[in-house]
Coordinates of C-alpha atoms in Angstrom, one line a residue:
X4 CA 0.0 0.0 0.0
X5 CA 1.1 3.5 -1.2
X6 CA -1.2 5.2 0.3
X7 CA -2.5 6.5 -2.6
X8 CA -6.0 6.0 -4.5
X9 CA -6.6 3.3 -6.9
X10 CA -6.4 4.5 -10.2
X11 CA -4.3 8.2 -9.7
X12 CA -1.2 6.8 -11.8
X13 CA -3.1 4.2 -13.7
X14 CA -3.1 5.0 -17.7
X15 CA -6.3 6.2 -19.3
X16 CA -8.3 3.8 -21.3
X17 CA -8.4 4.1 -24.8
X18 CA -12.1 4.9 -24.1
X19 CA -11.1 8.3 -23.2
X20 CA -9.5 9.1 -26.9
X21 CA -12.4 9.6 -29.1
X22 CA -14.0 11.8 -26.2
X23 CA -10.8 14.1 -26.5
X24 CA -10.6 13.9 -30.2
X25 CA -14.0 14.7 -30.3
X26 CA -14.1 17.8 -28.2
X27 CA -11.2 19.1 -30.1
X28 CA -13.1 18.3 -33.6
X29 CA -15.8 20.5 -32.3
X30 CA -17.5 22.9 -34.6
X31 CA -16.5 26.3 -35.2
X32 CA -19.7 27.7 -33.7
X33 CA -19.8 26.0 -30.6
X34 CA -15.9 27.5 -30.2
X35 CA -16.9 30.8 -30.6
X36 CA -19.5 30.9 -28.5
X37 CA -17.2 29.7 -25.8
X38 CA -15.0 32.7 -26.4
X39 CA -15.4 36.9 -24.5
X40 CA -17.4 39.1 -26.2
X41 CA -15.9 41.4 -28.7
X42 CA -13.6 38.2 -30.2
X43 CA -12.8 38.2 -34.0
X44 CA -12.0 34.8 -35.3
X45 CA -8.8 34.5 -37.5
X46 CA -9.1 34.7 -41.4
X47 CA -7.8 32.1 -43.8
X48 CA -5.4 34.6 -45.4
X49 CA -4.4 38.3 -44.0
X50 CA -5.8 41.1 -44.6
X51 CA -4.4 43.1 -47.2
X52 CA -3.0 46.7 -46.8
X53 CA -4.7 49.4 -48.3
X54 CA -2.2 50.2 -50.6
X55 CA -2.3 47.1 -52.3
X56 CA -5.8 47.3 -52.5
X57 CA -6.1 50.2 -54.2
X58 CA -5.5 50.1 -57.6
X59 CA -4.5 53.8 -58.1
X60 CA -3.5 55.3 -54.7
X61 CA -4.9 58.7 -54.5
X62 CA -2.9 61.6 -53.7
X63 CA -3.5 63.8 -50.6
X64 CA -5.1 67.2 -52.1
X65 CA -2.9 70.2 -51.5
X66 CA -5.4 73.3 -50.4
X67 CA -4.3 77.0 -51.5
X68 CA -2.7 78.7 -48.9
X69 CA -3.0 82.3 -50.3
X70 CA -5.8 83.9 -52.9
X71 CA -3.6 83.8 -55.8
X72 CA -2.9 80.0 -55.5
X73 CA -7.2 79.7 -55.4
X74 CA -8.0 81.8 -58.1
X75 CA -5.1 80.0 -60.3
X76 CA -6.6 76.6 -59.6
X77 CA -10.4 78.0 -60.0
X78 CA -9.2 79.2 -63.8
X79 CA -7.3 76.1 -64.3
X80 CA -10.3 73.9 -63.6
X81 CA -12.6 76.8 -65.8
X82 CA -9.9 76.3 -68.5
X83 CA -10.6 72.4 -68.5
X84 CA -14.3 72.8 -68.3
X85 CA -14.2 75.1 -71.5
X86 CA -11.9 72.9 -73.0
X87 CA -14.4 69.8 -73.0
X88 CA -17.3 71.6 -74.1
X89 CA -15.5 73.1 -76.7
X90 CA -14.4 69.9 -78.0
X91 CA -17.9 68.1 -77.9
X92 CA -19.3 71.1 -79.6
X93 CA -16.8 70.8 -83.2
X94 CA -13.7 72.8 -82.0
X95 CA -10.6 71.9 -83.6
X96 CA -7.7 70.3 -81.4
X97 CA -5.6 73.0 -80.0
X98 CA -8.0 75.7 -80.3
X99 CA -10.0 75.4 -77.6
X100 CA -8.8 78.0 -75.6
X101 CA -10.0 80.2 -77.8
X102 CA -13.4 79.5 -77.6
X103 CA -16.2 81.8 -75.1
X104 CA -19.3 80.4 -73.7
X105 CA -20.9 82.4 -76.5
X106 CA -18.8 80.6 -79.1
X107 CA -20.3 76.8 -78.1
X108 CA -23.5 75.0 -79.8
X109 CA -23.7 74.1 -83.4
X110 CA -26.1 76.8 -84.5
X111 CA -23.1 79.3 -83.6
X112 CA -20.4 77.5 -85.8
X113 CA -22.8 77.6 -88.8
X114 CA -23.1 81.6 -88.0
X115 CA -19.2 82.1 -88.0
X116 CA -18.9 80.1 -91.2
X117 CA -21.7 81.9 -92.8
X118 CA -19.9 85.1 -92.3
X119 CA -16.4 83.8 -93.1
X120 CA -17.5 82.4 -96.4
X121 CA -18.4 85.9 -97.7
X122 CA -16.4 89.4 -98.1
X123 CA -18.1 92.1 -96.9
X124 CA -17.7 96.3 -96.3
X125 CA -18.0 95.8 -92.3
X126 CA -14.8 94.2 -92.2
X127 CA -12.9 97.1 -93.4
X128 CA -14.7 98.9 -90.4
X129 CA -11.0 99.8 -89.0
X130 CA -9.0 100.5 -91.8
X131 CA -11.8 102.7 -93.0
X132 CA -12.5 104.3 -89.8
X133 CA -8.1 105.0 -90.0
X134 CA -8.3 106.1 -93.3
X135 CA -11.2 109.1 -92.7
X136 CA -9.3 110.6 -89.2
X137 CA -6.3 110.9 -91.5
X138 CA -8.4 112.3 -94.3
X139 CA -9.5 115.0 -91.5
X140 CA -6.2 116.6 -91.0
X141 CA -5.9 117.5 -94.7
X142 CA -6.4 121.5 -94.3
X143 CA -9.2 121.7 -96.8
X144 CA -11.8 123.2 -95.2
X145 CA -14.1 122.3 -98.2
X146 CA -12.6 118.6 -98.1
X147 CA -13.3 117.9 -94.5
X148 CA -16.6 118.7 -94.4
X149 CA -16.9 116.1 -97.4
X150 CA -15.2 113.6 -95.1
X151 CA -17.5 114.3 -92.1
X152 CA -20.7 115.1 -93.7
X153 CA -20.7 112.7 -96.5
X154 CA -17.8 110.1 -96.5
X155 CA -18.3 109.1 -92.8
X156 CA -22.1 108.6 -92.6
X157 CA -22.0 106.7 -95.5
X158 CA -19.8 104.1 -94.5
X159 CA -22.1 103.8 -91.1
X160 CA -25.3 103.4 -93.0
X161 CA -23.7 100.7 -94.9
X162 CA -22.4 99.2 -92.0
X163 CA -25.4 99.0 -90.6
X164 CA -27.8 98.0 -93.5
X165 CA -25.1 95.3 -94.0
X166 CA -25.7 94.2 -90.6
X167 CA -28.8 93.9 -90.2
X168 CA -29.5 91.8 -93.7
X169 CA -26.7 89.4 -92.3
X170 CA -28.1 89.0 -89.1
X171 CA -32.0 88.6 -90.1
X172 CA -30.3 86.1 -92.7
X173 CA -28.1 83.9 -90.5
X174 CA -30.9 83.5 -87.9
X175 CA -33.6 82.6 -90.6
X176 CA -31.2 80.2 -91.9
X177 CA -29.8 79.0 -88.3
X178 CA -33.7 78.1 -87.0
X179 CA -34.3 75.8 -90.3
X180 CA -31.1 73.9 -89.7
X181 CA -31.3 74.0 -85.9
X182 CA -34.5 74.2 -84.5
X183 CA -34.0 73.5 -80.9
X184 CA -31.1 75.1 -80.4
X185 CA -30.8 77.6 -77.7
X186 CA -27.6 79.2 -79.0
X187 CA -30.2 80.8 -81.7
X188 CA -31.1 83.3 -79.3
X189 CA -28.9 86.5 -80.0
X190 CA -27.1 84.4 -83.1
X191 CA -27.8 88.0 -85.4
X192 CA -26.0 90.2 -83.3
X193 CA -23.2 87.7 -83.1
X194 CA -22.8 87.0 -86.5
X195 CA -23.0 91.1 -87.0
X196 CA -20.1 91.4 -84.4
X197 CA -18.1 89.3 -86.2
X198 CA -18.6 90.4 -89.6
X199 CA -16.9 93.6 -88.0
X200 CA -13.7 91.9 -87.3
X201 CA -10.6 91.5 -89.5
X202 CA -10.6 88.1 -90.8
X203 CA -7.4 87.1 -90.0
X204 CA -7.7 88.3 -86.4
X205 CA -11.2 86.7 -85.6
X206 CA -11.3 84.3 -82.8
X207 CA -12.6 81.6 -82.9
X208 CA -10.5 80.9 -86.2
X209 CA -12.3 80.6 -89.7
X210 CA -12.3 77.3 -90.8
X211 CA -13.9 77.8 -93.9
X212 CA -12.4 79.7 -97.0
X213 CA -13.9 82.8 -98.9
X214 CA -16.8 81.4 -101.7
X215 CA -17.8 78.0 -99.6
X216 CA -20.8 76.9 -98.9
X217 CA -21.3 77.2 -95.6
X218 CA -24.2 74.9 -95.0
X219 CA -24.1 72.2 -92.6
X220 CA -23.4 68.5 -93.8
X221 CA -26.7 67.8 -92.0
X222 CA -28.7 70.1 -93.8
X223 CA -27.6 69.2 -97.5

């Protein structure tokens, strides 16, 4: 006699294995209802960082410290806004920056290519209007008061005339080929401002020559 219990040191019966195996087989849900509150269970794999998640990391925006850094970036982000208009509404690559809001919308193009494809008096406005100042210092009293009285009003009335018969014209013309177009509105002043321009310094650029037709592909 030890003085021990039967059965302290004596080896477990294989009995006692499947009960272990089995507890340690148990099922995932059992386990984690076992565990504290507030416990995450592992994942397969792990978790990726952000920055290989992300495709195209984005960079931290910069904001303007002074008023000339915001108004620079408000004009840049005008300047691309234009820029994409422009292009969807016909203007040439590389000329976009030379297009106004005024300048957009297809009824507008057709109104600068009407005037383009024609010569006219009112775009001799400034070379005339040069020409009659100099003609004033000529000391001729008899002469000057040709130049003022007859020379001058008659280029003005011409002007004009011509002006209006364009204008009346391209907007008749514009509202056949572009009926819901809101650009019409105001299209006969603009096409009158423009006819008083130099050709080679209007803006946008003409893209048609002198004696085309200046009808659109649509309409013909």
């Amino acid at each position: 006699m030890t003085g021990y219990p039967e059965g302290v040191f004596r080896r477990r019966s294989a009995s006692a294995a499947p009960d272990s195996n089995s507890a340690e087989s148990a099922s995932p849900e059992a386990t984690e209802a076992t565990q504290p509150k507030g416990y995450t269970p592992k994942k397969g794999v792990p978790t990726p960082k952000r920055r290989e998640s992300e495709t195209a990391p984005r960079r931290p925006v910069k904001a303007p410290e002074t008023r000339k850094e915001a108004y620079r970036a408000y004009r840049d982000r005008l300047e691309r806004q234009r820029g994409t208009t422009a292009r969807r509404s016909g203007a040439p690559k590389g000329d976009e920056k030379y297009f106004r809001q005024q300048d957009l919308g297809k009824a507008r193009a057709f109104a600068r290519d009407f005037i383009d494809s024609r010569r006219s008096a009112s775009e001799f406005f400034l070379p005339f209007s040069i020409l009659i100042i100099a003609l004033l210092f000529i000391n001729n009293p008899l002469f000057q008061v040709g130049v003022a009285y007859v020379l001058w009003p008659l280029m003005m009335v011409t002007i004009i005339a011509e002006g209006v018969m364009v204008g009346r014209t391209v907007k008749r013309r514009a509202m056949e080929y572009f009926p819901d177009d809101p650009a019409i509105k105001g299209i006969g002043m603009y096409a009158a401002m423009r006819q008083l321009q130099f050709r080679r310094l209007r803006l946008p650029k003409p893209r048609v020559k002198v004696g085309e037709d200046p009808t659109p592909n649509s309409a013909r």
